[in-house]
PDB file of C-alpha atoms in Angstrom:
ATOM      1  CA  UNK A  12     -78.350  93.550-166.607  1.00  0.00           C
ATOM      2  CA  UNK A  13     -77.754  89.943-167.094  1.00  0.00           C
ATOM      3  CA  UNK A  14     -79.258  88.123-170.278  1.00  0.00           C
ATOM      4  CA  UNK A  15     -81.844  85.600-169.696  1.00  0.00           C
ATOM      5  CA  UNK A  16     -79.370  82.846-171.324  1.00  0.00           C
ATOM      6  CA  UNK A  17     -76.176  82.879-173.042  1.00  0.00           C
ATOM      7  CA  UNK A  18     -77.891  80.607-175.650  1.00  0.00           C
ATOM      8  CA  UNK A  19     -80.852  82.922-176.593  1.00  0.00           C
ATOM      9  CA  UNK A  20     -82.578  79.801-178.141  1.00  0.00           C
ATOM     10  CA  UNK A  21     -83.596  78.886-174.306  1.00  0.00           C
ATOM     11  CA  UNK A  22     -85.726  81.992-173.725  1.00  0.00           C
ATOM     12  CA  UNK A  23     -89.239  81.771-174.151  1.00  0.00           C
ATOM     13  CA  UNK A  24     -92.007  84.118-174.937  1.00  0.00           C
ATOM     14  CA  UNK A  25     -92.277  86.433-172.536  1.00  0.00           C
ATOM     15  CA  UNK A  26     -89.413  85.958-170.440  1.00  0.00           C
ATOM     16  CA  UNK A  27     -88.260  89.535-169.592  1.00  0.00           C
ATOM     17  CA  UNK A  28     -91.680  90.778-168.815  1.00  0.00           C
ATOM     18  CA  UNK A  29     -91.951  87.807-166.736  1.00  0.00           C
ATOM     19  CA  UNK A  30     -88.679  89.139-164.764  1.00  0.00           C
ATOM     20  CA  UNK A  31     -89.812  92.182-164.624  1.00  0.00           C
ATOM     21  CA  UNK A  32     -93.019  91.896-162.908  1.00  0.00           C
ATOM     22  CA  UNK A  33     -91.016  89.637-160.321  1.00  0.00           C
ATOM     23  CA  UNK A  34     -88.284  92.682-160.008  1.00  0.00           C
ATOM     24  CA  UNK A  35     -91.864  94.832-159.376  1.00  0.00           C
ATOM     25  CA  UNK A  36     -93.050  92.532-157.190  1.00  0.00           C
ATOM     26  CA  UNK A  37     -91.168  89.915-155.287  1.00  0.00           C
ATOM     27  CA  UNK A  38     -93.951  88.419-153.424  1.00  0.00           C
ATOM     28  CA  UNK A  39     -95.896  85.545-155.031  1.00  0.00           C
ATOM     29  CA  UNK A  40     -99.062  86.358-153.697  1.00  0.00           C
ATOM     30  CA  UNK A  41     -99.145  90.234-154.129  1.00  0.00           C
ATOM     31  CA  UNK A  42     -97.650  90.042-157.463  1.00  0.00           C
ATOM     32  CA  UNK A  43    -101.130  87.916-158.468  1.00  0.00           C
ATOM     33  CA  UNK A  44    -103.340  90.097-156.366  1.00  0.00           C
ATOM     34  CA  UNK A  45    -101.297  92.918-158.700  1.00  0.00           C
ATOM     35  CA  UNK A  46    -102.223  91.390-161.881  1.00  0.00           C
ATOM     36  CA  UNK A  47    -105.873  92.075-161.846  1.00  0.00           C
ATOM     37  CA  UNK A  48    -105.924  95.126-160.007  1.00  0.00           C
ATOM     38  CA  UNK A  49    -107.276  97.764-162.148  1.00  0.00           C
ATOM     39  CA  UNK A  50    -105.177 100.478-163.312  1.00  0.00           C
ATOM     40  CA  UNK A  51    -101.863  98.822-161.763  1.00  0.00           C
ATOM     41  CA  UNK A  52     -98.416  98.676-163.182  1.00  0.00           C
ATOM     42  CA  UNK A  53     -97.735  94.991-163.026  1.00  0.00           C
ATOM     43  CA  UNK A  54    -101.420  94.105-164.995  1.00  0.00           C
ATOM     44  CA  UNK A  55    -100.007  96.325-167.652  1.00  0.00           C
ATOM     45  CA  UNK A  56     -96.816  94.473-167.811  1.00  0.00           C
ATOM     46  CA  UNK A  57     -99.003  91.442-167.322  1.00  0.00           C
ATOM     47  CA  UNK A  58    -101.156  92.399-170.444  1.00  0.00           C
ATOM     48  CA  UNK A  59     -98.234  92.558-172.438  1.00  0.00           C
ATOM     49  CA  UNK A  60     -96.804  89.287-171.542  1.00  0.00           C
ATOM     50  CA  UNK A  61    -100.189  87.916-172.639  1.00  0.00           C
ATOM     51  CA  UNK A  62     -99.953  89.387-175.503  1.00  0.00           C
ATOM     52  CA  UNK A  63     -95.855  87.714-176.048  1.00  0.00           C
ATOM     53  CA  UNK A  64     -97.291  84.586-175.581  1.00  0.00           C
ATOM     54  CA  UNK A  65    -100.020  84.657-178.114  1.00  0.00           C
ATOM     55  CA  UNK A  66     -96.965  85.710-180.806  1.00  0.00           C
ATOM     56  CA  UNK A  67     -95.027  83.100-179.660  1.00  0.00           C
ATOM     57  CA  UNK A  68     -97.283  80.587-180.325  1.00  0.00           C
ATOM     58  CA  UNK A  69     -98.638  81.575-183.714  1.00  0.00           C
ATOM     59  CA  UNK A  70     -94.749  82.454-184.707  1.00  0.00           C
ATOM     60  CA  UNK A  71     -93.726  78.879-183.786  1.00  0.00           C
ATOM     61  CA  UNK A  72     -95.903  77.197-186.147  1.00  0.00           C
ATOM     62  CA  UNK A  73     -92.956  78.728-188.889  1.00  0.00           C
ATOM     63  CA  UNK A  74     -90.530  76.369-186.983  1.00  0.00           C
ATOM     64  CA  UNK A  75     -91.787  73.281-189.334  1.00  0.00           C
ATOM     65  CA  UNK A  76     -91.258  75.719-192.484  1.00  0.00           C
ATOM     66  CA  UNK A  77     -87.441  76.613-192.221  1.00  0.00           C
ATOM     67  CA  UNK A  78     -87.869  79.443-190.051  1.00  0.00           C
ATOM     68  CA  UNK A  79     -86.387  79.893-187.170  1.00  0.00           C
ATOM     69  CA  UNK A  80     -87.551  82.007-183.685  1.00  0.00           C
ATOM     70  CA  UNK A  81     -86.104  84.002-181.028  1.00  0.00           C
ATOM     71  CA  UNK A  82     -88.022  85.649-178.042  1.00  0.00           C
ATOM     72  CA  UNK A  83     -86.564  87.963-175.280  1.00  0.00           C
ATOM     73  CA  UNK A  84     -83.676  89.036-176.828  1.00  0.00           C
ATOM     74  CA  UNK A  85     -82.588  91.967-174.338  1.00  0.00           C
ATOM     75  CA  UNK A  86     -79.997  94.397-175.199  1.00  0.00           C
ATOM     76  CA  UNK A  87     -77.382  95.385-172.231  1.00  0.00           C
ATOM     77  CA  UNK A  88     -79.256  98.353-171.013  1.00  0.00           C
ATOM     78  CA  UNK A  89     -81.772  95.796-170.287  1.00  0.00           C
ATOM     79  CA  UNK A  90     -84.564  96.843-173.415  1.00  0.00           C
ATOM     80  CA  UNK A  91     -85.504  93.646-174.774  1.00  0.00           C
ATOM     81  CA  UNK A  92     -86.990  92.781-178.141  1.00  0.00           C
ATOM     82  CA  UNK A  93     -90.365  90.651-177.843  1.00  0.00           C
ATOM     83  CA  UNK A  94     -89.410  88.312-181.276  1.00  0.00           C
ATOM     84  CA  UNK A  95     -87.155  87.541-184.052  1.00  0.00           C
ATOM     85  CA  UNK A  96     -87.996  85.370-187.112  1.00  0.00           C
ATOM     86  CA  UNK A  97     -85.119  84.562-189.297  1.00  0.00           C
ATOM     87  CA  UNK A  98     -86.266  82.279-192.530  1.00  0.00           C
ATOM     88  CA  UNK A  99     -86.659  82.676-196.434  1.00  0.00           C
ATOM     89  CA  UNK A 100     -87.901  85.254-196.268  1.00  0.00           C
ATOM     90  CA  UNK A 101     -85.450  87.517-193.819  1.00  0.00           C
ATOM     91  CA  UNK A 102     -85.018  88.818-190.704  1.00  0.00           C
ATOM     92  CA  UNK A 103     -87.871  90.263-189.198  1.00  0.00           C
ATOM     93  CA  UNK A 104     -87.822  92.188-185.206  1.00  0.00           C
ATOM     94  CA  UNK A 105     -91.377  91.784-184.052  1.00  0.00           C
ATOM     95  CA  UNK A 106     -93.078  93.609-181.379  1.00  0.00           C
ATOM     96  CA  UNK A 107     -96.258  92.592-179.596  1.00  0.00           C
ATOM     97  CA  UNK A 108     -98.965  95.121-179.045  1.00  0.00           C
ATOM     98  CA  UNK A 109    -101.832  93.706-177.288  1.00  0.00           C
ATOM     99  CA  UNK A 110    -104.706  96.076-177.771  1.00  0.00           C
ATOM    100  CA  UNK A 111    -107.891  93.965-176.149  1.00  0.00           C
ATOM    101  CA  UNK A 112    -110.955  94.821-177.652  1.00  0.00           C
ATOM    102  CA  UNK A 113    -109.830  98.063-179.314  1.00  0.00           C
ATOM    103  CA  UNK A 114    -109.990  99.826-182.885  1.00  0.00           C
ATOM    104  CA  UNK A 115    -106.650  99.727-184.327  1.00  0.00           C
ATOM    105  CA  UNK A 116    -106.029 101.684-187.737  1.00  0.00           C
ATOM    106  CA  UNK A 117    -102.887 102.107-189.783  1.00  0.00           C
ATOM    107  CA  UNK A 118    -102.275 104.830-191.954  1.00  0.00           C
ATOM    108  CA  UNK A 119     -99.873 106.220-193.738  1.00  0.00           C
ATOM    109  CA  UNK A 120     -97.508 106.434-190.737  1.00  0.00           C
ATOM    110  CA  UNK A 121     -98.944 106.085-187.665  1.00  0.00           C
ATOM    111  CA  UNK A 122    -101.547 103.482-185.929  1.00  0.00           C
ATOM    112  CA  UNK A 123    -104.152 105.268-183.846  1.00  0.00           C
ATOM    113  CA  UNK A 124    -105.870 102.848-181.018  1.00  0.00           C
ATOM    114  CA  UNK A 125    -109.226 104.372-180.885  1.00  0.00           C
ATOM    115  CA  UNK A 126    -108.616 107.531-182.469  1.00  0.00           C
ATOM    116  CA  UNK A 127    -105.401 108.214-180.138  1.00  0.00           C
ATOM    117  CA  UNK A 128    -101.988 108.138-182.065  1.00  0.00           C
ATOM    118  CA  UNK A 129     -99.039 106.037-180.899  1.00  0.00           C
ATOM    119  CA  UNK A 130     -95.846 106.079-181.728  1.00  0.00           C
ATOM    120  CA  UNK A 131     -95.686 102.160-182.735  1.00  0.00           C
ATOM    121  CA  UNK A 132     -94.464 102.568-185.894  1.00  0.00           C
ATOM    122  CA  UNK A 133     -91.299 104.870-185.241  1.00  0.00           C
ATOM    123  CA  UNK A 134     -90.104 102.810-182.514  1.00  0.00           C
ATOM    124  CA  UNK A 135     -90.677  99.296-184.092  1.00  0.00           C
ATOM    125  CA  UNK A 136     -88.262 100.832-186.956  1.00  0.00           C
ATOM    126  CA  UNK A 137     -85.734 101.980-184.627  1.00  0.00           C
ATOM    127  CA  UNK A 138     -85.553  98.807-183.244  1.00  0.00           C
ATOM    128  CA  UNK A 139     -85.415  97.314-186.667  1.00  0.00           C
ATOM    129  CA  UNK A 140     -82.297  99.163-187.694  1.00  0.00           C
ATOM    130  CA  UNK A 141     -80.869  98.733-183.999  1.00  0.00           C
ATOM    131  CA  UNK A 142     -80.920  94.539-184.796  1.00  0.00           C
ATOM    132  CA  UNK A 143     -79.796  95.186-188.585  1.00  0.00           C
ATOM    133  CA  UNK A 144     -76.778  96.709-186.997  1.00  0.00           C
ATOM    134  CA  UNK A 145     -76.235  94.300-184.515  1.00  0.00           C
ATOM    135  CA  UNK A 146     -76.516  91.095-186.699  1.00  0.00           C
ATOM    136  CA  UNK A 147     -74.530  93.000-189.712  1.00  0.00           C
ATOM    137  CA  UNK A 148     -71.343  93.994-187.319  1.00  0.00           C
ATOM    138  CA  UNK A 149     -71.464  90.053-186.413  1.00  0.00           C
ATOM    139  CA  UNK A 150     -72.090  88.083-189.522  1.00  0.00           C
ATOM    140  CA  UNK A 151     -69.831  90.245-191.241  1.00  0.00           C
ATOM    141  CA  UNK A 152     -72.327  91.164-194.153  1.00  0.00           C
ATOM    142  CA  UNK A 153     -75.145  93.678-194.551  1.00  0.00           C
ATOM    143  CA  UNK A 154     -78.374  91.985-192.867  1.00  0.00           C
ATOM    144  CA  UNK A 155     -81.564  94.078-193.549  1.00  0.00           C
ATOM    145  CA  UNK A 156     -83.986  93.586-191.014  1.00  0.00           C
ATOM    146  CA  UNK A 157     -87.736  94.030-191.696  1.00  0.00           C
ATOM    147  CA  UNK A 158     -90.360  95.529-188.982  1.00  0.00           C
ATOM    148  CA  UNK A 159     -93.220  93.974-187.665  1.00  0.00           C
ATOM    149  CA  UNK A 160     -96.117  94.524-185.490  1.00  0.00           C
ATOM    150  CA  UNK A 161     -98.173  91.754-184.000  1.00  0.00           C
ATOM    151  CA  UNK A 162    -101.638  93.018-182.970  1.00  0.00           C
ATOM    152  CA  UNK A 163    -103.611  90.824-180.101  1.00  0.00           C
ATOM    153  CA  UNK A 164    -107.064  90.853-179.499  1.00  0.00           C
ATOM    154  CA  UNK A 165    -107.989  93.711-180.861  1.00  0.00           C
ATOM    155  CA  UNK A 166    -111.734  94.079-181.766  1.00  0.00           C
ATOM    156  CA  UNK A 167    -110.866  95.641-185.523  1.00  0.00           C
ATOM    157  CA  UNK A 168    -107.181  96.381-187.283  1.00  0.00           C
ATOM    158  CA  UNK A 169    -107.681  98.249-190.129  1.00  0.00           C
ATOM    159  CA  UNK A 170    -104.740  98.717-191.964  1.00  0.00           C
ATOM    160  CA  UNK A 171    -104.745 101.526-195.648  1.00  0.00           C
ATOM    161  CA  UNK A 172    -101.252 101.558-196.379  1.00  0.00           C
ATOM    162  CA  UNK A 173    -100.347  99.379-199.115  1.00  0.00           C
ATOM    163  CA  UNK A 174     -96.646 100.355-199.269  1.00  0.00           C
ATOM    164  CA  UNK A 175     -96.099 100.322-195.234  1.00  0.00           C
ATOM    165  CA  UNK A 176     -92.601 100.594-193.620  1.00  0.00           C
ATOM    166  CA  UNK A 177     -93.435  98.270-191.066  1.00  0.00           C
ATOM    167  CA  UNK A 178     -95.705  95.253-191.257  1.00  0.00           C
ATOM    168  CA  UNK A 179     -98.380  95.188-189.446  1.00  0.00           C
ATOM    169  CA  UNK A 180    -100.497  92.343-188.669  1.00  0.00           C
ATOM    170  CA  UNK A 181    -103.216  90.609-186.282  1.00  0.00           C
ATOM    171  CA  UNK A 182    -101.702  88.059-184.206  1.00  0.00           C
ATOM    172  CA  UNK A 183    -103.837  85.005-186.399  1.00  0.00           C
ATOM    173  CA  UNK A 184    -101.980  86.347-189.466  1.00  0.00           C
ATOM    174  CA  UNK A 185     -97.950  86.391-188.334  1.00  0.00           C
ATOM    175  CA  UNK A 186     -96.793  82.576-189.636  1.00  0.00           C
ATOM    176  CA  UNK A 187     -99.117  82.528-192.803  1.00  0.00           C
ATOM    177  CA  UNK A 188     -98.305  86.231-193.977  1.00  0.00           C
ATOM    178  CA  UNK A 189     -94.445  86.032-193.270  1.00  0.00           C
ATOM    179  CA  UNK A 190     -94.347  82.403-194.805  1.00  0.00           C
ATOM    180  CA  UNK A 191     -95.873  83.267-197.893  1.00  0.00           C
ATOM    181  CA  UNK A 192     -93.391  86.153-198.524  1.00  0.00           C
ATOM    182  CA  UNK A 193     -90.509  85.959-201.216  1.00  0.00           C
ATOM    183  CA  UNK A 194     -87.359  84.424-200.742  1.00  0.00           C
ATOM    184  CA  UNK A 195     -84.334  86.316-200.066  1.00  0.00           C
ATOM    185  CA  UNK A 196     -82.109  83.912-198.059  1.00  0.00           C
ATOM    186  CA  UNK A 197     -80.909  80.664-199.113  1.00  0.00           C
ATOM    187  CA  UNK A 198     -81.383  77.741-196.261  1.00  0.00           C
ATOM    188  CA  UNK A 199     -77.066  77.910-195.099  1.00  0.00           C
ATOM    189  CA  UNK A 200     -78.017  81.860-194.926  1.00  0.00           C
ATOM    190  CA  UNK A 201     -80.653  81.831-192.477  1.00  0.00           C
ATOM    191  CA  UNK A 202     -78.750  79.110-190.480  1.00  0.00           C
ATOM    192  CA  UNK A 203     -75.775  81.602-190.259  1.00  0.00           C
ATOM    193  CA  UNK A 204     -77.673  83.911-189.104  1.00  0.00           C
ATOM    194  CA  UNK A 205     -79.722  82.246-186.645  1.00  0.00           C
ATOM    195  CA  UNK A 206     -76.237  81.174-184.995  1.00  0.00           C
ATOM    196  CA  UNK A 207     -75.340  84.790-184.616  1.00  0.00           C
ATOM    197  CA  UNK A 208     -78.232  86.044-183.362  1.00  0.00           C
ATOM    198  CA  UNK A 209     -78.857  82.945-180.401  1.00  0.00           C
ATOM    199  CA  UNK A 210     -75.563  84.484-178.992  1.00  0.00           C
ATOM    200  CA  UNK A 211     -76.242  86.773-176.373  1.00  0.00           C
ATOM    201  CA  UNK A 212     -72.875  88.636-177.091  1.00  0.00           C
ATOM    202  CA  UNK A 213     -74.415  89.487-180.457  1.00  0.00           C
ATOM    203  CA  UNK A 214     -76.510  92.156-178.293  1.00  0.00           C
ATOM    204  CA  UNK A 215     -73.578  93.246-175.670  1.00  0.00           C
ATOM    205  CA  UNK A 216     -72.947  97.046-176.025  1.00  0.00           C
ATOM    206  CA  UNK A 217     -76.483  97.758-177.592  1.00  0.00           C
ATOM    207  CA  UNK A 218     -77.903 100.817-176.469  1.00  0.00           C
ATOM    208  CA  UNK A 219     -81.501 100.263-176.625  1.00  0.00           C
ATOM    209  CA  UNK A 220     -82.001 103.310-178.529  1.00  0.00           C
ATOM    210  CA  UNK A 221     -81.389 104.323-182.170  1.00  0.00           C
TER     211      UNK A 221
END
């Protein structure tokens, strides 16, 4: 599959799921009908890109802190992943999970969405070492890559692990938790980085899959 851009910097929020539900459904008119249809596959897909959005826009108020943000960056098989942020603080892949109006608890390794378990955290950490990989092989250095999960309009996130593998956060939280974290990376480090990662060869021969 074709990447969105060459320069991943032009993508915005969104943008695969927005090609996907066009690759669903070609027609203008029956893709909006689909969109509020109950119980069909392009208002799930629609949901989600909602939910993209909403993380785009609280992520780019980090743009006037040193940080900078990807969105859509796909891998070759065509997997994509919703956002980077690369500042100060690291390198963070961060997924969007919009769970309207439901319970969401973390544990100690797991996040149930009322009461039923999901596998959010295993796959936002495979995806996390997947883009460590990636970014390592091209900058030529070891770059650690942190997990995060971005939770939208839930009714309640409850979250009891202090010492969690992956980060995981409502929506309103993302630029004011991630700002406030330690530094790691000096200013010419996250710029490095950023270059490599805007390159859509930087995901060429990615799998998708850990």
């Amino acid at each position: 599959m074709q990447p969105l851009s060459e320069d991943l910097a032009r993508n915005r929020p969104g943008d695969a799921v927005r090609r996907k539900i066009q690759e669903l459904q070609p027609n203008p008119l029956l893709r909006l009908i689909g969109r509020w249809a109950p119980g069909s596959e392009i208002r799930s897909w629609a949901d989600g890109l909602t939910g993209e959005c909403v993380t785009g826009k609280r992520l780019a108020r980090l743009n006037r802190r040193g940080w900078f943000t990807l969105h859509a960056v796909q891998w070759s098989s065509g997997a994509d992943i919703d956002h980077l942020a690369i500042g100060p603080a690291g390198v963070f892949s961060i997924n969007s999970k919009r769970h309207r109006g439901k319970t969401v608890w973390y544990g100690d390794s797991a996040i149930t969405i009322n009461g039923a378990s999901t596998r959010h955290v295993a796959i936002s950490q495979s995806e996390a070492r997947r883009v460590s990989r990636a970014l390592s092989r091209r900058c030529g250095v070891e770059v650690p890559v942190r997990p995060v999960i971005s939770v939208v309009h839930a009714a309640k996130l409850t979250v009891k692990n202090a010492n969690a593998p992956v980060l995981v956060l409502a929506v309103d939280q993302l630029d004011r938790v991630l700002s406030g974290l330690s530094p790691t990376l000096s200013a010419e480090q996250v710029a490095h980085i950023y270059r490599v990662a805007r390159e859509s060869r930087t995901w060429v021969g990615g799998s998708g899959r850990s």
